[in-house]
XYZ file of N, CA, C and O in Angstrom:
456
model
N 104.547 136.215 139.534
C 103.217 136.022 140.117
C 102.785 134.522 140.057
O 102.084 134.087 141.022
N 103.097 133.819 138.996
C 102.676 132.416 138.945
C 103.266 131.539 139.966
O 102.766 130.463 140.220
N 104.371 131.983 140.522
C 104.997 131.120 141.573
C 104.630 131.558 142.936
O 104.991 130.886 143.909
N 103.928 132.641 143.111
C 103.501 133.192 144.407
C 102.345 132.302 144.943
O 101.453 131.965 144.161
N 102.311 132.040 146.234
C 101.253 131.350 146.791
C 99.987 132.173 146.849
O 100.022 133.349 147.296
N 98.824 131.601 146.410
C 97.621 132.441 146.433
C 97.154 132.596 147.866
O 96.245 133.355 148.096
N 97.722 131.867 148.793
C 97.282 131.899 150.153
C 98.093 132.843 151.021
O 97.761 133.091 152.177
N 99.133 133.459 150.500
C 100.040 134.323 151.261
C 99.248 135.444 151.882
O 99.328 135.667 153.025
N 98.399 136.079 151.126
C 97.701 137.287 151.622
C 96.735 136.863 152.715
O 96.519 137.621 153.657
N 96.106 135.694 152.598
C 95.273 135.243 153.643
C 95.944 135.021 154.985
O 95.493 135.399 156.045
N 97.165 134.472 154.952
C 98.008 134.288 156.092
C 98.376 135.623 156.699
O 98.280 135.841 157.925
N 98.774 136.565 155.819
C 99.146 137.887 156.340
C 97.886 138.581 156.890
O 98.009 139.211 157.966
N 96.736 138.456 156.292
C 95.554 139.071 156.836
C 95.178 138.539 158.218
O 94.738 139.292 159.128
N 95.372 137.183 158.430
C 95.090 136.638 159.732
C 96.068 137.240 160.796
O 95.700 137.607 161.923
N 97.330 137.387 160.438
C 98.245 137.970 161.294
C 97.930 139.384 161.600
O 98.094 139.857 162.808
N 97.522 140.144 160.629
C 97.113 141.515 160.839
C 95.900 141.682 161.712
O 95.813 142.551 162.627
N 94.916 140.789 161.489
C 93.706 140.797 162.331
C 94.040 140.518 163.866
O 93.532 141.144 164.712
N 94.997 139.551 164.026
C 95.451 139.277 165.418
C 96.128 140.521 166.003
O 95.967 140.806 167.146
N 96.965 141.233 165.283
C 97.578 142.418 165.720
C 96.548 143.478 166.081
O 96.708 144.206 167.102
N 95.520 143.609 165.290
C 94.435 144.620 165.546
C 93.770 144.249 166.870
O 93.459 145.104 167.649
N 93.425 142.968 166.993
C 92.766 142.507 168.215
C 93.599 142.772 169.400
O 93.158 143.245 170.485
N 94.884 142.496 169.317
C 95.806 142.771 170.423
C 95.816 144.230 170.793
O 95.853 144.628 171.928
N 95.869 145.059 169.722
C 95.917 146.579 169.964
C 94.601 146.966 170.574
O 94.609 147.901 171.420
N 93.452 146.391 170.196
C 92.173 146.818 170.796
C 92.114 146.414 172.240
O 91.650 147.137 173.118
N 92.651 145.241 172.569
C 92.667 144.763 173.949
C 93.586 145.708 174.781
O 93.153 146.060 175.903
N 94.666 146.061 174.237
C 95.643 147.017 174.936
C 95.007 148.287 175.110
O 95.083 149.038 176.134
N 94.234 148.780 174.112
C 93.529 150.067 174.181
C 92.479 150.027 175.265
O 92.324 150.996 175.965
N 91.739 148.893 175.396
C 90.701 148.838 176.408
C 91.403 148.912 177.796
O 90.870 149.504 178.732
N 92.549 148.253 177.871
C 93.327 148.274 179.163
C 93.770 149.662 179.522
O 93.691 150.086 180.636
N 94.256 150.398 178.509
C 94.620 151.782 178.766
C 93.510 152.703 179.177
O 93.576 153.526 180.079
N 92.298 152.446 178.513
C 91.180 153.209 178.810
C 90.687 152.953 180.317
O 90.336 153.904 181.030
N 90.744 151.702 180.670
C 90.413 151.298 182.035
C 91.286 151.963 183.050
O 90.862 152.543 184.123
N 92.589 151.970 182.679
C 93.526 152.654 183.677
C 93.338 154.108 183.706
O 93.413 154.744 184.781
N 92.974 154.719 182.567
C 92.704 156.167 182.546
C 91.475 156.540 183.396
O 91.469 157.532 184.063
N 90.458 155.705 183.300
C 89.246 155.885 184.097
C 89.549 155.767 185.583
O 89.134 156.649 186.333
N 90.386 154.772 185.985
C 90.723 154.645 187.364
C 91.518 155.816 187.874
O 91.417 156.223 189.010
N 92.436 156.351 186.979
C 93.249 157.489 187.377
C 92.477 158.792 187.271
O 93.004 159.796 187.711
N 91.233 158.779 186.786
C 90.495 160.000 186.639
C 90.964 160.821 185.548
O 90.690 162.037 185.399
N 91.722 160.245 184.541
C 92.258 161.025 183.447
C 91.606 160.784 182.097
O 92.092 161.088 181.087
N 90.432 160.141 182.183
C 89.797 159.701 180.905
C 89.432 160.911 180.074
O 88.863 161.874 180.583
N 89.843 160.942 178.880
C 89.589 162.055 177.970
C 90.665 163.169 178.037
O 90.616 164.203 177.307
N 91.632 163.015 178.839
C 92.679 164.028 178.977
C 93.710 163.948 177.822
O 93.679 163.038 176.995
N 94.556 164.913 177.823
C 95.533 164.954 176.705
C 96.550 163.805 176.799
O 97.036 163.326 175.771
N 96.803 163.350 178.011
C 97.769 162.210 178.171
C 97.134 160.948 177.486
O 97.864 160.241 176.794
N 95.897 160.732 177.749
C 95.221 159.582 177.174
C 95.255 159.707 175.616
O 95.478 158.692 174.868
N 95.041 160.958 175.111
C 95.033 161.123 173.653
C 96.430 160.845 173.050
O 96.503 160.300 172.030
N 97.450 161.297 173.754
C 98.821 161.011 173.253
C 99.066 159.525 173.240
O 99.670 158.995 172.308
N 98.711 158.842 174.319
C 98.890 157.428 174.391
C 98.135 156.680 173.247
O 98.676 155.746 172.609
N 96.889 157.092 172.996
C 96.159 156.498 171.921
C 96.802 156.740 170.582
O 96.819 155.912 169.639
N 97.285 157.997 170.400
C 98.012 158.365 169.120
C 99.221 157.487 168.893
O 99.492 156.985 167.781
N 100.015 157.347 169.943
C 101.272 156.495 169.879
C 100.867 155.089 169.615
O 101.505 154.342 168.830
N 99.798 154.589 170.220
C 99.351 153.182 170.061
C 98.894 153.007 168.634
O 99.210 151.958 167.924
N 98.206 154.044 168.077
C 97.794 153.865 166.699
C 98.964 153.906 165.656
O 98.980 153.127 164.706
N 99.971 154.687 165.999
C 101.179 154.665 165.160
C 101.919 153.347 165.252
O 102.342 152.772 164.228
N 101.967 152.793 166.466
C 102.606 151.520 166.660
C 101.878 150.417 165.878
O 102.488 149.587 165.249
N 100.548 150.480 165.918
C 99.740 149.458 165.234
C 99.980 149.593 163.708
O 100.127 148.572 162.995
N 99.987 150.746 163.172
C 100.203 150.997 161.767
C 101.567 150.505 161.339
O 101.674 149.792 160.323
N 102.585 150.698 162.113
C 103.911 150.132 161.854
C 103.889 148.662 161.865
O 104.465 147.961 160.950
N 103.231 148.088 162.869
C 103.238 146.609 162.989
C 102.457 146.012 161.815
O 102.938 145.028 161.220
N 101.374 146.580 161.327
C 100.652 146.084 160.200
C 101.480 146.169 158.928
O 101.505 145.178 158.172
N 102.217 147.274 158.717
C 103.072 147.424 157.637
C 104.167 146.359 157.638
O 104.525 145.830 156.579
N 104.771 146.128 158.810
C 105.803 145.158 158.928
C 105.303 143.743 158.649
O 106.017 142.971 158.042
N 104.097 143.421 159.140
C 103.512 142.122 158.882
C 103.355 141.908 157.332
O 103.682 140.880 156.795
N 102.826 142.975 156.682
C 102.611 142.908 155.235
C 103.882 142.711 154.508
O 104.075 141.845 153.671
N 104.881 143.607 154.804
C 106.201 143.490 154.181
C 106.887 142.182 154.376
O 107.447 141.579 153.461
N 106.815 141.673 155.586
C 107.442 140.373 155.908
C 106.833 139.268 155.161
O 107.483 138.368 154.614
N 105.445 139.231 155.062
C 104.714 138.232 154.320
C 105.079 138.283 152.865
O 105.288 137.251 152.225
N 105.109 139.491 152.312
C 105.437 139.609 150.902
C 106.912 139.187 150.620
O 107.141 138.523 149.599
N 107.794 139.519 151.505
C 109.210 139.106 151.345
C 109.307 137.639 151.368
O 110.010 136.989 150.516
N 108.671 136.947 152.317
C 108.744 135.503 152.410
C 108.091 134.839 151.156
O 108.652 133.881 150.598
N 106.989 135.362 150.679
C 106.352 134.843 149.505
C 107.203 135.003 148.288
O 107.368 134.087 147.466
N 107.866 136.115 148.178
C 108.775 136.372 147.073
C 109.985 135.428 147.103
O 110.299 134.847 146.046
N 110.557 135.194 148.254
C 111.683 134.304 148.392
C 111.216 132.841 148.036
O 112.029 132.132 147.352
N 110.118 132.437 148.478
C 109.599 131.142 148.138
C 109.367 130.977 146.689
O 109.640 129.971 145.985
N 108.808 132.051 146.104
C 108.540 132.049 144.618
C 109.836 131.968 143.841
O 109.924 131.251 142.806
N 110.799 132.698 144.305
C 112.128 132.726 143.595
C 112.766 131.334 143.674
O 113.286 130.873 142.765
N 112.637 130.726 144.835
C 113.256 129.356 144.961
C 112.532 128.394 144.074
O 113.207 127.582 143.411
N 111.219 128.485 143.951
C 110.462 127.616 143.058
C 110.829 127.884 141.625
O 110.985 126.907 140.831
N 110.990 129.116 141.249
C 111.481 129.483 139.910
C 112.806 128.839 139.648
O 112.930 128.331 138.508
N 113.695 128.917 140.544
C 115.073 128.419 140.355
C 115.025 126.867 140.235
O 115.675 126.324 139.352
N 114.113 126.262 140.972
C 113.940 124.822 140.889
C 113.426 124.423 139.500
O 113.892 123.466 138.847
N 112.434 125.179 139.063
C 111.827 124.889 137.715
C 112.888 125.132 136.628
O 112.995 124.402 135.653
N 113.638 126.236 136.735
C 114.700 126.549 135.704
C 115.712 125.475 135.693
O 116.101 125.040 134.620
N 116.177 124.977 136.833
C 117.113 123.923 136.895
C 116.583 122.617 136.348
O 117.269 121.937 135.579
N 115.303 122.309 136.593
C 114.676 121.099 136.069
C 114.586 121.206 134.561
O 114.867 120.188 133.872
N 114.261 122.396 134.001
C 114.184 122.542 132.546
C 115.555 122.375 131.953
O 115.720 121.724 130.884
N 116.548 122.903 132.580
C 117.932 122.868 132.070
C 118.398 121.380 132.061
O 118.928 120.852 131.115
N 118.044 120.653 133.145
C 118.383 119.255 133.193
C 117.659 118.444 132.178
O 118.266 117.543 131.439
N 116.335 118.746 131.961
C 115.616 118.043 130.873
C 116.228 118.347 129.521
O 116.247 117.417 128.745
N 116.609 119.559 129.278
C 117.204 119.927 128.014
C 118.539 119.129 127.731
O 118.763 118.591 126.749
N 119.301 119.063 128.903
C 120.593 118.333 128.792
C 120.338 116.853 128.477
O 120.989 116.188 127.696
N 119.374 116.334 129.255
C 119.035 114.943 129.045
C 118.494 114.675 127.648
O 118.840 113.754 126.990
N 117.677 115.615 127.172
C 117.075 115.443 125.865
C 118.146 115.518 124.779
O 118.161 114.727 123.822
N 119.101 116.444 124.965
C 120.200 116.547 123.947
C 121.076 115.325 124.024
O 121.474 114.753 123.055
N 121.308 114.899 125.268
C 122.136 113.646 125.447
C 121.504 112.481 124.791
O 122.162 111.658 124.117
N 120.209 112.263 124.959
C 119.448 111.220 124.354
C 119.500 111.265 122.850
O 119.688 110.337 122.089
N 119.349 112.553 122.309
C 119.441 112.720 120.902
C 120.792 112.365 120.301
O 120.899 111.793 119.240
N 121.849 112.817 121.003
C 123.154 112.504 120.599
C 123.403 111.000 120.616
O 124.002 110.411 119.770
N 122.927 110.316 121.726
C 123.055 108.892 121.781
C 122.334 108.181 120.688
O 122.836 107.237 120.051
N 121.124 108.646 120.395
C 120.336 108.008 119.263
C 121.117 108.245 117.966
O 121.108 107.295 117.143
N 121.682 109.373 117.753
C 122.456 109.611 116.572
C 123.634 108.707 116.462
O 123.920 108.162 115.336
N 124.369 108.518 117.541
C 125.483 107.616 117.583
C 125.080 106.189 117.280
O 125.724 105.455 116.527
N 123.936 105.758 117.861
C 123.471 104.444 117.636
C 123.059 104.300 116.172
O 123.316 103.166 115.633
N 122.421 105.323 115.575
C 121.982 105.212 114.173
C 123.220 105.100 113.324
O 123.225 104.282 112.344
N 124.260 105.835 113.574
C 125.452 105.789 112.758
C 126.150 104.420 112.943
O 126.645 103.882 111.936
N 126.120 103.879 114.101
C 126.767 102.568 114.401
C 125.985 101.511 113.574
O 126.610 100.627 113.000
N 124.701 101.581 113.617
C 123.853 100.588 112.916
C 124.094 100.744 111.433
O 124.135 99.721 110.678
N 124.192 101.969 110.926
C 124.472 102.144 109.534
C 125.741 101.587 109.082
O 125.879 100.936 107.994
N 126.824 101.777 109.981
C 128.093 101.166 109.614
C 128.088 99.651 109.613
O 128.644 99.038 108.743
N 127.314 99.073 110.539
C 127.222 97.632 110.553
C 126.403 97.161 109.370
O 126.784 96.090 108.792
N 125.426 97.916 108.902
C 124.683 97.576 107.701
C 125.565 97.621 106.503
O 125.425 96.820 105.568
N 126.454 98.583 106.381
C 127.373 98.659 105.183
C 128.336 97.535 105.248
O 128.824 97.122 104.140
N 128.738 97.052 106.373
C 129.738 95.947 106.479
C 129.163 94.628 106.053
O 129.811 93.735 105.633
N 127.872 94.508 106.282
C 127.156 93.223 106.118
C 126.803 92.892 104.707
O 127.191 92.249 103.862
């Protein structure tokens, strides 16, 4: 969770709102066609609205799932970058400690010779 973008859900929500607006526009278009055809309120219009509602539900679920998947992948990449950076820092820290130890031993030997 600490690697997940706090803005991911806002982006997904905007995409879902746009899908809902598109569905509403399409529904208005279907209603206008039904009125022109004299079939407004008929079973065919009800079936079309039901199918459109199902399609919208699927689209909203896909938008949510896709947004969460992308956020997870980005969080995972950031976690891996952090883990790699920590490992590098530990290696460098150990290397510096070993180097300091070698330098101290070298100085100690020089002190004993002098």
